[in-house]
Short mmCIF file of C-alpha atoms in Angstrom, two decimals:
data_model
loop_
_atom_site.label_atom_id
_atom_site.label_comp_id
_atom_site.label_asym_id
_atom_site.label_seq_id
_atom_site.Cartn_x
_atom_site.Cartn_y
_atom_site.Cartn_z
CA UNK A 1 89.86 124.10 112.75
CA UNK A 2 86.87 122.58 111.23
CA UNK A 3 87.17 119.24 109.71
CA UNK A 4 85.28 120.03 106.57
CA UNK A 5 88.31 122.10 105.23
CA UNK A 6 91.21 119.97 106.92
CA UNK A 7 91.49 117.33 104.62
CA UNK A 8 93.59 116.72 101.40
CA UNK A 9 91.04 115.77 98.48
CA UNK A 10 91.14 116.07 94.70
CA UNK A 11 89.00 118.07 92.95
CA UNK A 12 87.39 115.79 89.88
CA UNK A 13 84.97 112.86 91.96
CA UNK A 14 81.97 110.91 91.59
CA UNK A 15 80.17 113.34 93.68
CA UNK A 16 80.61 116.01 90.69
CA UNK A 17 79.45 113.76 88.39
CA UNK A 18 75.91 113.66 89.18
CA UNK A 19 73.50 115.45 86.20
CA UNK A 20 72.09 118.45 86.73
CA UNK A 21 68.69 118.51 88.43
CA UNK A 22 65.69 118.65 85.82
CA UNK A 23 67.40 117.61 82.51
CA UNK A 24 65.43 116.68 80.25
CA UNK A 25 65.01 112.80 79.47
CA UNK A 26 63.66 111.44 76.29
CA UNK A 27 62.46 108.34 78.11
CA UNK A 28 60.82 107.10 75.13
CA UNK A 29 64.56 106.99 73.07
CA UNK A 30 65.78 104.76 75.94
CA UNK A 31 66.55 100.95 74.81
CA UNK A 32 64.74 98.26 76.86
CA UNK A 33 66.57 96.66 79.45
CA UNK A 34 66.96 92.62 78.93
CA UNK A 35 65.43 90.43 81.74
CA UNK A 36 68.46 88.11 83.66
CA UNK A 37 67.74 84.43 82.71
CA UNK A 38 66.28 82.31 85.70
CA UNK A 39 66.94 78.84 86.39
CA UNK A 40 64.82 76.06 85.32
CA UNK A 41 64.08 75.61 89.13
CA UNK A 42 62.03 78.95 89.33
CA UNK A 43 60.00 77.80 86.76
CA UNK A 44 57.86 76.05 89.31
CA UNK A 45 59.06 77.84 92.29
CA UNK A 46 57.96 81.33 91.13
CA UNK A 47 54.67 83.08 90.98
CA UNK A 48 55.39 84.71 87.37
CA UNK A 49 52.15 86.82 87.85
CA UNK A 50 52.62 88.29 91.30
CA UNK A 51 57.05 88.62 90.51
CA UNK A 52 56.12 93.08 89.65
CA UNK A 53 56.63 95.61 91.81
CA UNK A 54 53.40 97.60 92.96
CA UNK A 55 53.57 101.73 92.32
CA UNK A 56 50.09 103.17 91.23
CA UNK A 57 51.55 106.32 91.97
CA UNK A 58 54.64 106.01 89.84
CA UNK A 59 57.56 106.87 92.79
CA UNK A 60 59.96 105.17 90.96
CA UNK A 61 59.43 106.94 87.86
CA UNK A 62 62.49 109.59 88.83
CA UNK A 63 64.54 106.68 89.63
CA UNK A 64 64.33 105.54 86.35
CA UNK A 65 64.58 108.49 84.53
CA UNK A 66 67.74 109.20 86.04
CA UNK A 67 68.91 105.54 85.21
CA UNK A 68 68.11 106.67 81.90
CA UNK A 69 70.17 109.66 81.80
CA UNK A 70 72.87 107.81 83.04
CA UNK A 71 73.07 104.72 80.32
CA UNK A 72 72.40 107.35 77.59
CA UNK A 73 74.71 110.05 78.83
CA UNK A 74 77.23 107.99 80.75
CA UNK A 75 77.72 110.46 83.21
CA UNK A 76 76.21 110.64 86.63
CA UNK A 77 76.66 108.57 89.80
CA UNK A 78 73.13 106.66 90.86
CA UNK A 79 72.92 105.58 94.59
CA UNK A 80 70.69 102.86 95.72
CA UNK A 81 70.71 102.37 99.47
CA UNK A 82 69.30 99.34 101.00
CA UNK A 83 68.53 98.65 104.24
CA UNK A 84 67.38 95.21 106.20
CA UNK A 85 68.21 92.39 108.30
CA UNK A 86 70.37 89.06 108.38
CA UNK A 87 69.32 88.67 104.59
CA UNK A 88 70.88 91.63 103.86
CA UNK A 89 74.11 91.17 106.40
CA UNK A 90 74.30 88.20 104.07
CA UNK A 91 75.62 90.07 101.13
CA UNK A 92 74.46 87.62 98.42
CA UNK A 93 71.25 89.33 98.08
CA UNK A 94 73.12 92.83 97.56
CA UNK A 95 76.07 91.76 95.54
CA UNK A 96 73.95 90.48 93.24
CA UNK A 97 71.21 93.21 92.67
CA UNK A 98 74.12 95.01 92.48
CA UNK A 99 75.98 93.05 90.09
CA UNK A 100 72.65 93.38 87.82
CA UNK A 101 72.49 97.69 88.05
CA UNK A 102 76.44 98.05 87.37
CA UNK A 103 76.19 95.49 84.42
CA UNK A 104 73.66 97.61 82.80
CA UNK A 105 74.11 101.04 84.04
CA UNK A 106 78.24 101.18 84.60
CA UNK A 107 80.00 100.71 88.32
CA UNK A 108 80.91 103.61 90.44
CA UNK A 109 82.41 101.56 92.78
CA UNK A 110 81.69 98.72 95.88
CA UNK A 111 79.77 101.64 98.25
CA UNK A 112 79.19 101.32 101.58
CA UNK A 113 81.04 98.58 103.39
CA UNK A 114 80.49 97.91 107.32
CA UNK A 115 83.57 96.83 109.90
CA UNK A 116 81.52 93.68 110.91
CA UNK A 117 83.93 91.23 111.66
CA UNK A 118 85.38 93.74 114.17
CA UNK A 119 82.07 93.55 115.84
CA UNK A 120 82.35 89.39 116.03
CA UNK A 121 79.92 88.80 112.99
CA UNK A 122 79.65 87.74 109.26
CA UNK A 123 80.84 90.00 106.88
CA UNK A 124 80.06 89.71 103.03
CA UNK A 125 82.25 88.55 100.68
CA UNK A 126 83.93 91.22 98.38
CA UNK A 127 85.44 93.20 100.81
CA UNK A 128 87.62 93.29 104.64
CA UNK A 129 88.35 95.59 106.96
CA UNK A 130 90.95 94.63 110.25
CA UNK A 131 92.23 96.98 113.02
CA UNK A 132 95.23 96.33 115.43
CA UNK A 133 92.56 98.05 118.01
CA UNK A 134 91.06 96.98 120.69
CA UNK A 135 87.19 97.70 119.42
CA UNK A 136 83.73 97.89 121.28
CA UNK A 137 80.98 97.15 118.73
CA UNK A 138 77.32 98.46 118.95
CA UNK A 139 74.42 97.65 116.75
CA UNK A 140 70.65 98.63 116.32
CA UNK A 141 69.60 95.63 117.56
CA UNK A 142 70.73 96.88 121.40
CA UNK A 143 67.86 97.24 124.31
CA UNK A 144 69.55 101.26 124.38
CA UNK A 145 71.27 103.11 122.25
CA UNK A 146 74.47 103.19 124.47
CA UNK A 147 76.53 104.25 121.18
CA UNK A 148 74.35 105.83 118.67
CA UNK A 149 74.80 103.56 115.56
CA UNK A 150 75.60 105.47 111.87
CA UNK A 151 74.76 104.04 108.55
CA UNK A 152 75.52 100.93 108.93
CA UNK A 153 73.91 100.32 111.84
CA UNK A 154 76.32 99.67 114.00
CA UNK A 155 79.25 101.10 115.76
CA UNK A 156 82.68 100.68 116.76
CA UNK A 157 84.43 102.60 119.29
CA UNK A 158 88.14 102.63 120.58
CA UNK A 159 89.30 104.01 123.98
CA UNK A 160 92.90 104.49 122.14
CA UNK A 161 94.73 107.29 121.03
CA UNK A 162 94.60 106.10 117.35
CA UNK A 163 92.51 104.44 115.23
CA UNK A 164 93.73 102.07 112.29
CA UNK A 165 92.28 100.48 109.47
CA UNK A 166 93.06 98.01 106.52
CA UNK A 167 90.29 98.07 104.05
CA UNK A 168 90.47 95.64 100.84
CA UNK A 169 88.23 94.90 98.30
CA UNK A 170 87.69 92.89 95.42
CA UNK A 171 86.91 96.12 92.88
CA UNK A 172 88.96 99.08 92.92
CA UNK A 173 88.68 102.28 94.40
CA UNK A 174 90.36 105.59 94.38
CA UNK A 175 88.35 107.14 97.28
CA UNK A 176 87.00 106.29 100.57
CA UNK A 177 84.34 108.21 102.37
CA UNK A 178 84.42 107.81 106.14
CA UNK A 179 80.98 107.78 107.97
CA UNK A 180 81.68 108.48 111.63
CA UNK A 181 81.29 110.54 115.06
CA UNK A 182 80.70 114.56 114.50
CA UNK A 183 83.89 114.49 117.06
CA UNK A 184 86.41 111.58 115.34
CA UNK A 185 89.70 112.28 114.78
CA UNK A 186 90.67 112.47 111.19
CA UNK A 187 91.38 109.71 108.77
CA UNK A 188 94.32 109.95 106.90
CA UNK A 189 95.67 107.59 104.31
CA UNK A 190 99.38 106.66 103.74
CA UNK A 191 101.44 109.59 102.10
CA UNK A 192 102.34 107.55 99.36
CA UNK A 193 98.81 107.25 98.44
CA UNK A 194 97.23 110.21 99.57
CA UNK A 195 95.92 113.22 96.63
CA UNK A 196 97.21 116.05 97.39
CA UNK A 197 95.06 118.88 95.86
CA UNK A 198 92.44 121.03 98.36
CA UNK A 199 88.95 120.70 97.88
CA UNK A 200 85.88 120.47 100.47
CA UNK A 201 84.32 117.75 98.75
CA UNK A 202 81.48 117.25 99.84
CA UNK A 203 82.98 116.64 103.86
CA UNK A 204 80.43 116.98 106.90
CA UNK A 205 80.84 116.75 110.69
CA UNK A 206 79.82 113.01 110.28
CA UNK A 207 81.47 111.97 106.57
CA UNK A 208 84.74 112.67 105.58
CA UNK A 209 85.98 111.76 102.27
CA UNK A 210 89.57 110.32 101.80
CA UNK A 211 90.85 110.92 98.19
CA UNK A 212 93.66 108.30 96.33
CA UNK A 213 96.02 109.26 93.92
CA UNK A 214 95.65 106.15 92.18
CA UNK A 215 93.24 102.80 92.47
CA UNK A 216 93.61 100.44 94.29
CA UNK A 217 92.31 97.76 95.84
CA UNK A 218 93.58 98.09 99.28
CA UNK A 219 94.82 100.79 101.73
CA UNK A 220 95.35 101.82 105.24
CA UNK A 221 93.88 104.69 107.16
CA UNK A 222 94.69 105.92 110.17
CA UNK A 223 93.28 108.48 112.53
CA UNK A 224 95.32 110.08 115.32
CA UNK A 225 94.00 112.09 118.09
CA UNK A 226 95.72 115.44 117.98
CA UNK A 227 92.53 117.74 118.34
CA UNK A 228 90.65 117.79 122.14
CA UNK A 229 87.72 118.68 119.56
CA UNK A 230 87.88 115.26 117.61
CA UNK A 231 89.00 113.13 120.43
CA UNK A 232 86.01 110.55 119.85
CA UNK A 233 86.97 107.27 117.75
CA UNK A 234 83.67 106.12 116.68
CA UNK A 235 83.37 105.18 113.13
CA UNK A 236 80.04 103.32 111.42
CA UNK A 237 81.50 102.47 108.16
CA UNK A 238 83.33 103.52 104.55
CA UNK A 239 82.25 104.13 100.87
CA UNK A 240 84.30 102.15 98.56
CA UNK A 241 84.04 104.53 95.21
CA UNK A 242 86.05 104.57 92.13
CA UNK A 243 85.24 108.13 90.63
CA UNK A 244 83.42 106.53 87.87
CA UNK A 245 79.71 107.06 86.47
CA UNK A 246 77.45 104.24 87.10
CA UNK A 247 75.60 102.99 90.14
CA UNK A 248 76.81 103.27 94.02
CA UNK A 249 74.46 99.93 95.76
CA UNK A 250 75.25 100.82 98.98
CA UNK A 251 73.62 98.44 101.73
CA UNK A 252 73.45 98.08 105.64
CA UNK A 253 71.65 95.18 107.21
CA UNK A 254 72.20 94.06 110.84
CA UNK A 255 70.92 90.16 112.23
CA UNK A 256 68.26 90.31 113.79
CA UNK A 257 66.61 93.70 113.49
CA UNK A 258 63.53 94.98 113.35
CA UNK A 259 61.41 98.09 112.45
CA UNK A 260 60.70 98.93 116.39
CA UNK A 261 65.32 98.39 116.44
CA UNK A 262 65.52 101.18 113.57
CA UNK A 263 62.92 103.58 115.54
CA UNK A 264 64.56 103.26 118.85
CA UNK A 265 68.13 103.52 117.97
CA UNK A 266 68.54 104.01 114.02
CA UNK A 267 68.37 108.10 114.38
CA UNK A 268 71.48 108.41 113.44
CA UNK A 269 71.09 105.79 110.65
CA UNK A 270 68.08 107.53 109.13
CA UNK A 271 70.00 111.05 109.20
CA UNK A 272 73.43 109.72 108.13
CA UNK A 273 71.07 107.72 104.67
CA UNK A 274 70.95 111.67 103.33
CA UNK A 275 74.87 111.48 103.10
CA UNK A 276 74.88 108.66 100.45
CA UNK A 277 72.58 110.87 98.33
CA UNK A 278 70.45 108.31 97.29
CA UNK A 279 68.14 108.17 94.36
CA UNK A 280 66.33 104.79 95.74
CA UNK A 281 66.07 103.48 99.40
CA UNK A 282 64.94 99.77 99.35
CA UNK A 283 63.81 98.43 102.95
CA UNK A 284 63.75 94.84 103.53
CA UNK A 285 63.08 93.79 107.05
CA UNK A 286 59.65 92.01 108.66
CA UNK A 287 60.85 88.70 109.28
CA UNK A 288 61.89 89.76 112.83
CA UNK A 289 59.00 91.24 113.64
CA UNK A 290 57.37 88.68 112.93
CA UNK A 291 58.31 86.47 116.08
CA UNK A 292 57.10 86.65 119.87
CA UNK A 293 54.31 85.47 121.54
CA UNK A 294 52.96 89.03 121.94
CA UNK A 295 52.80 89.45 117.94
CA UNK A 296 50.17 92.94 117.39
CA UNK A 297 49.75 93.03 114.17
CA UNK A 298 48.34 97.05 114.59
CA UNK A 299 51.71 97.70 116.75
CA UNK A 300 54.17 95.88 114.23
CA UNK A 301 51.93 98.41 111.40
CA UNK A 302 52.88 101.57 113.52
CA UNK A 303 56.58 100.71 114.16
CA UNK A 304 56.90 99.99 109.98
CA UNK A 305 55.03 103.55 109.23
CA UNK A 306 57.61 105.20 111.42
CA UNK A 307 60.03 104.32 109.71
CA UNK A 308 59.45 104.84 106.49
CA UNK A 309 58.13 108.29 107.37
CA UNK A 310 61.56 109.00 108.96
CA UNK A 311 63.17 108.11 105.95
CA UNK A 312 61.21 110.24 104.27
CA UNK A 313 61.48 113.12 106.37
CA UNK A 314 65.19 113.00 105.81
CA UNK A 315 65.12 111.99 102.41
CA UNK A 316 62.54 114.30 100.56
CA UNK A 317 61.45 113.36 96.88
CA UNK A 318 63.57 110.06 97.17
CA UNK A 319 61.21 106.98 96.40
CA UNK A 320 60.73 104.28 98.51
CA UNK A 321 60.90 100.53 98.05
CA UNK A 322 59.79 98.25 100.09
CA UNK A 323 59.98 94.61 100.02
CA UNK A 324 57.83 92.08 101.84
CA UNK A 325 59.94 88.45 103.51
CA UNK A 326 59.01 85.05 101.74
CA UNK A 327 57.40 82.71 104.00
CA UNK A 328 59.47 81.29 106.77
CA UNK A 329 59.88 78.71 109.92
CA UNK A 330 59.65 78.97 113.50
CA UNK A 331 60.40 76.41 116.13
CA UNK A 332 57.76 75.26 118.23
CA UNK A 333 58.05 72.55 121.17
CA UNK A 334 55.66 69.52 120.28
CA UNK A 335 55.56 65.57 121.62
CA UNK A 336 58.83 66.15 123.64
CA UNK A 337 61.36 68.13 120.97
CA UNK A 338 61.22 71.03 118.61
CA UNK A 339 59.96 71.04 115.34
CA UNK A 340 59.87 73.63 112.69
CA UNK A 341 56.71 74.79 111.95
CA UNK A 342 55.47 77.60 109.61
CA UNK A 343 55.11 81.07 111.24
CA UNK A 344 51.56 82.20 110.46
CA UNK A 345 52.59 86.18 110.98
CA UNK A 346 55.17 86.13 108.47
CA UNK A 347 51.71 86.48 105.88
CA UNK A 348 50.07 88.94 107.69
CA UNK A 349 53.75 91.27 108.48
CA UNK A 350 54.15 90.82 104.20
CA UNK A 351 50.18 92.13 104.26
CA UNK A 352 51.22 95.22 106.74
CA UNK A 353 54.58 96.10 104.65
CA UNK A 354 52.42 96.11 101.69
CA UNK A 355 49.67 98.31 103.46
CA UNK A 356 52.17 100.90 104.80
CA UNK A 357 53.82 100.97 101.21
CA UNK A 358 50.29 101.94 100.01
CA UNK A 359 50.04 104.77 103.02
CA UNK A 360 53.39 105.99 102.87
CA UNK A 361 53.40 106.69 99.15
CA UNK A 362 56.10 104.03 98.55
CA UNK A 363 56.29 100.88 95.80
CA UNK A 364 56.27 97.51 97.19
CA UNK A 365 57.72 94.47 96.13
CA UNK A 366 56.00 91.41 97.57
CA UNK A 367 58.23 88.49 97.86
CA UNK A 368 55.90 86.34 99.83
CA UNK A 369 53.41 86.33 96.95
CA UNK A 370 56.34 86.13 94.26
CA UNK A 371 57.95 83.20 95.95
CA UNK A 372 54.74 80.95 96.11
CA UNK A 373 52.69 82.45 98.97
CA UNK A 374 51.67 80.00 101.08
CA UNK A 375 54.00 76.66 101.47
CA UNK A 376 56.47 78.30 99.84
CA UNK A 377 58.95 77.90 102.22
CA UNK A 378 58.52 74.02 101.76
CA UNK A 379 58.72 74.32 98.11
CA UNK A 380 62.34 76.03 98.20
CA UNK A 381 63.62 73.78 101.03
CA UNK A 382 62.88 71.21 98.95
CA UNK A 383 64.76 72.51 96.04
CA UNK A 384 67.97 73.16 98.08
CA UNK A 385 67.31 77.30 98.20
CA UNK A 386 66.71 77.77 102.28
CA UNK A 387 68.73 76.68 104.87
CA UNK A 388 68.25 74.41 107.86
CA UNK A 389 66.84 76.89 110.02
CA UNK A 390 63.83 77.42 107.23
CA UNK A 391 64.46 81.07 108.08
CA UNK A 392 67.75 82.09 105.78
CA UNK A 393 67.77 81.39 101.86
CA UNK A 394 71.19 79.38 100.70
CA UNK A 395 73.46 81.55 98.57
CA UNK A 396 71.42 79.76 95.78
CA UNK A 397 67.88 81.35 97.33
CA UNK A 398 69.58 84.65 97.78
CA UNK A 399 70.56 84.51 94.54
CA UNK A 400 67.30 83.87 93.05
CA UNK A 401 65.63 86.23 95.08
CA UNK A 402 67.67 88.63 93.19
CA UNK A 403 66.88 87.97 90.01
CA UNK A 404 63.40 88.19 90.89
CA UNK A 405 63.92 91.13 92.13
CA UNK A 406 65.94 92.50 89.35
CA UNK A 407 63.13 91.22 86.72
CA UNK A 408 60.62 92.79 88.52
CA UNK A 409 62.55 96.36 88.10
CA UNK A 410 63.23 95.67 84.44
CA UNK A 411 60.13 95.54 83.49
CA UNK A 412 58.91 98.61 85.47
CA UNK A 413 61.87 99.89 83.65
CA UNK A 414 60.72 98.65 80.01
CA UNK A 415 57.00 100.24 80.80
CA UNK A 416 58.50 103.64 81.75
CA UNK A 417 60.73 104.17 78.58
CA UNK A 418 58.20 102.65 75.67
#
């Protein structure tokens, strides 16, 4: 029996709660959003003038409309899905953009959440997810795509005849949505937890949602093989979601990848994006590319036009953000030891994201100009905001970056709605 009608769900969910397509907004009733306040530190840290996101075209125009509906209406679910690197692995970035959206637009829950620690890396704060299995991880950043990688961008895969997780979170959440293998047995949840009224909603081959009878803020799943069909235990990740209007910020970032990682093996990852629905995709990777002593500055341009076009192949009419790395380190041998040194194609990848944005019919966001441009990366080091590598922000840099980031939307925000 298919898996799409197998599985207990309830009938009332966040999915249902999106408006209909092509309601009218009166965009110019909408109240103003309020920028977040900034430390004194980005007062001389921050390029004011250059902190605006770039969209001649006006792509982002339907994502804030449907903000819109959503604050005046207060129904709908808005999904953001960002996708990136180490920066975004991080979490601080994320949690706090994210922080910012459900503050002024309502939370529909945590979103997506990645079994990293099963994989032997960091996970972000907020959430955890352990497994009595024995696990073999796979990520995008592999030289083949041994185990094609979901949403998350990575893998995990189980040669046992169950599969069990513990998922916790900081926030609430009355249902899970599984991303997995088209052929993975099927999650369950405890009986004592689990809804028990029939409904597809919204299940595919590669997502199945798991429906609570109650929040809460942790449960276990479990997925027996009792079907030749689904005899494949590889899972990419779960939606944490609370039923709620407000904003989903789901993100997926791996360490150390790159565009030419996402093209190879990311197939999955770009076709899997459609199942969070989103209403914004933010890309923010470059800063790998960016190293080697074979650096093509025409090759890096292809690999970051592929991708976006794949996203947009999958993802039709859903606007495009991307965002441009601050200036960064590298470590070159000099005089008998290695030194960090500034890596002159971080500039020129930010000047190649920015180019394909302007191709690709996408808005751009340029961090290296926002942060400073040039010696930036001094500047913030200075100031206690990037690490000791002078490649990774502290939690404090992260955190600023987000703000930046956040003012920059608000007021695109406050210029649609006048």
């Amino acid at each position: 029996m298919n898996r799409i009608v197998r599985h207990t769900v309830v009938a009332v969910l966040s999915w249902s709660l999106v408006p209909v397509p092509g309601a009218a907004v009166r965009a110019e009733a909408a109240e103003p959003l309020a920028r977040v306040e900034m430390p004194a530190v980005a007062e001389r840290l921050v390029d004011s003038a250059a902190n605006r996101i770039a969209d001649s075209l006006g792509v982002l125009e339907p994502f804030v409309r449907r903000l819109v509906a959503l604050r005046q209406g207060g129904e709908g679910v808005v999904s953001v899905f960002h996708i990136g690197d180490s920066h975004v692995q991080a979490g601080f970035l994320t949690d706090t953009l994210r922080m910012f959206f459900q503050r002024d637009f309502g939370s529909a829950g945590r979103g997506l959440v990645a079994p990293l620690r099963l994989i032997g890396t960091n996970e972000p704060f907020g959430y955890r997810i352990t497994s009595p299995n024995r696990w073999t991880g796979y990520r995008c950043t592999g030289a083949s795509a041994d185990c094609p990688v979901g949403v998350t961008a990575m893998a995990l895969a189980t040669d046992e005849p169950d599969a069990r997780f513990t998922i916790s979170a900081r926030d609430s959440f009355s249902l899970v949505r599984a991303f997995h293998h088209p052929h993975a047995p099927l999650l369950l949840a405890p009986d004592s937890l689990a809804a028990g009224i029939a409904c597809p909603c919204g299940d595919t081959e590669e997502m199945t949602a798991v429906v609570l009878d109650r929040p809460v803020t942790e449960t276990a799943l479990w997925a027996p093989v009792r079907d030749s069909l689904y005899d494949t235990p590889v899972f990419y990740g779960f939606s944490l979601e609370n039923g709620r209007p407000g904003v989903l910020y789901h993100a997926s970032g791996i360490n150390g990848t790159t565009f030419e990682h996402l093209n190879r093996n990311g197939e999955e990852l770009v076709r899997q994006s459609a199942l969070l629905a989103p209403d914004l995709i933010v890309v923010s990777l470059g800063t790998n590319d960016s190293f080697g002593r074979n650096y093509n500055t025409e090759y890096v341009y292809r690999q970051i036009v592929s991708f976006v076009r794949s996203l947009q192949r999958v993802n039709p009419g859903v606007p495009l953000l991307l965002t441009a790395p601050m200036e960064f380190c590298k470590r070159q041998y000099s005089k008998g030891r290695y030194v960090r040194v500034v890596n002159p194609n971080g500039a020129r990848t930010a000047a190649l994201i920015g180019r394909a944005a302007a191709e690709c019919g996408a808005a751009f966001w340029d961090f290296y100009r926002a942060a400073g441009g040039a010696g930036a990366n001094g500047r913030w080091q200075q100031a206690g905001l990037v690490r000791r590598d002078r490649i990774h922000l502290s939690e404090e840099g992260y955190t600023l970056q987000a703000r930046m980031l956040y003012n920059a939307f608000v007021d695109y925000y406050n210029r649609i709605v006048r």
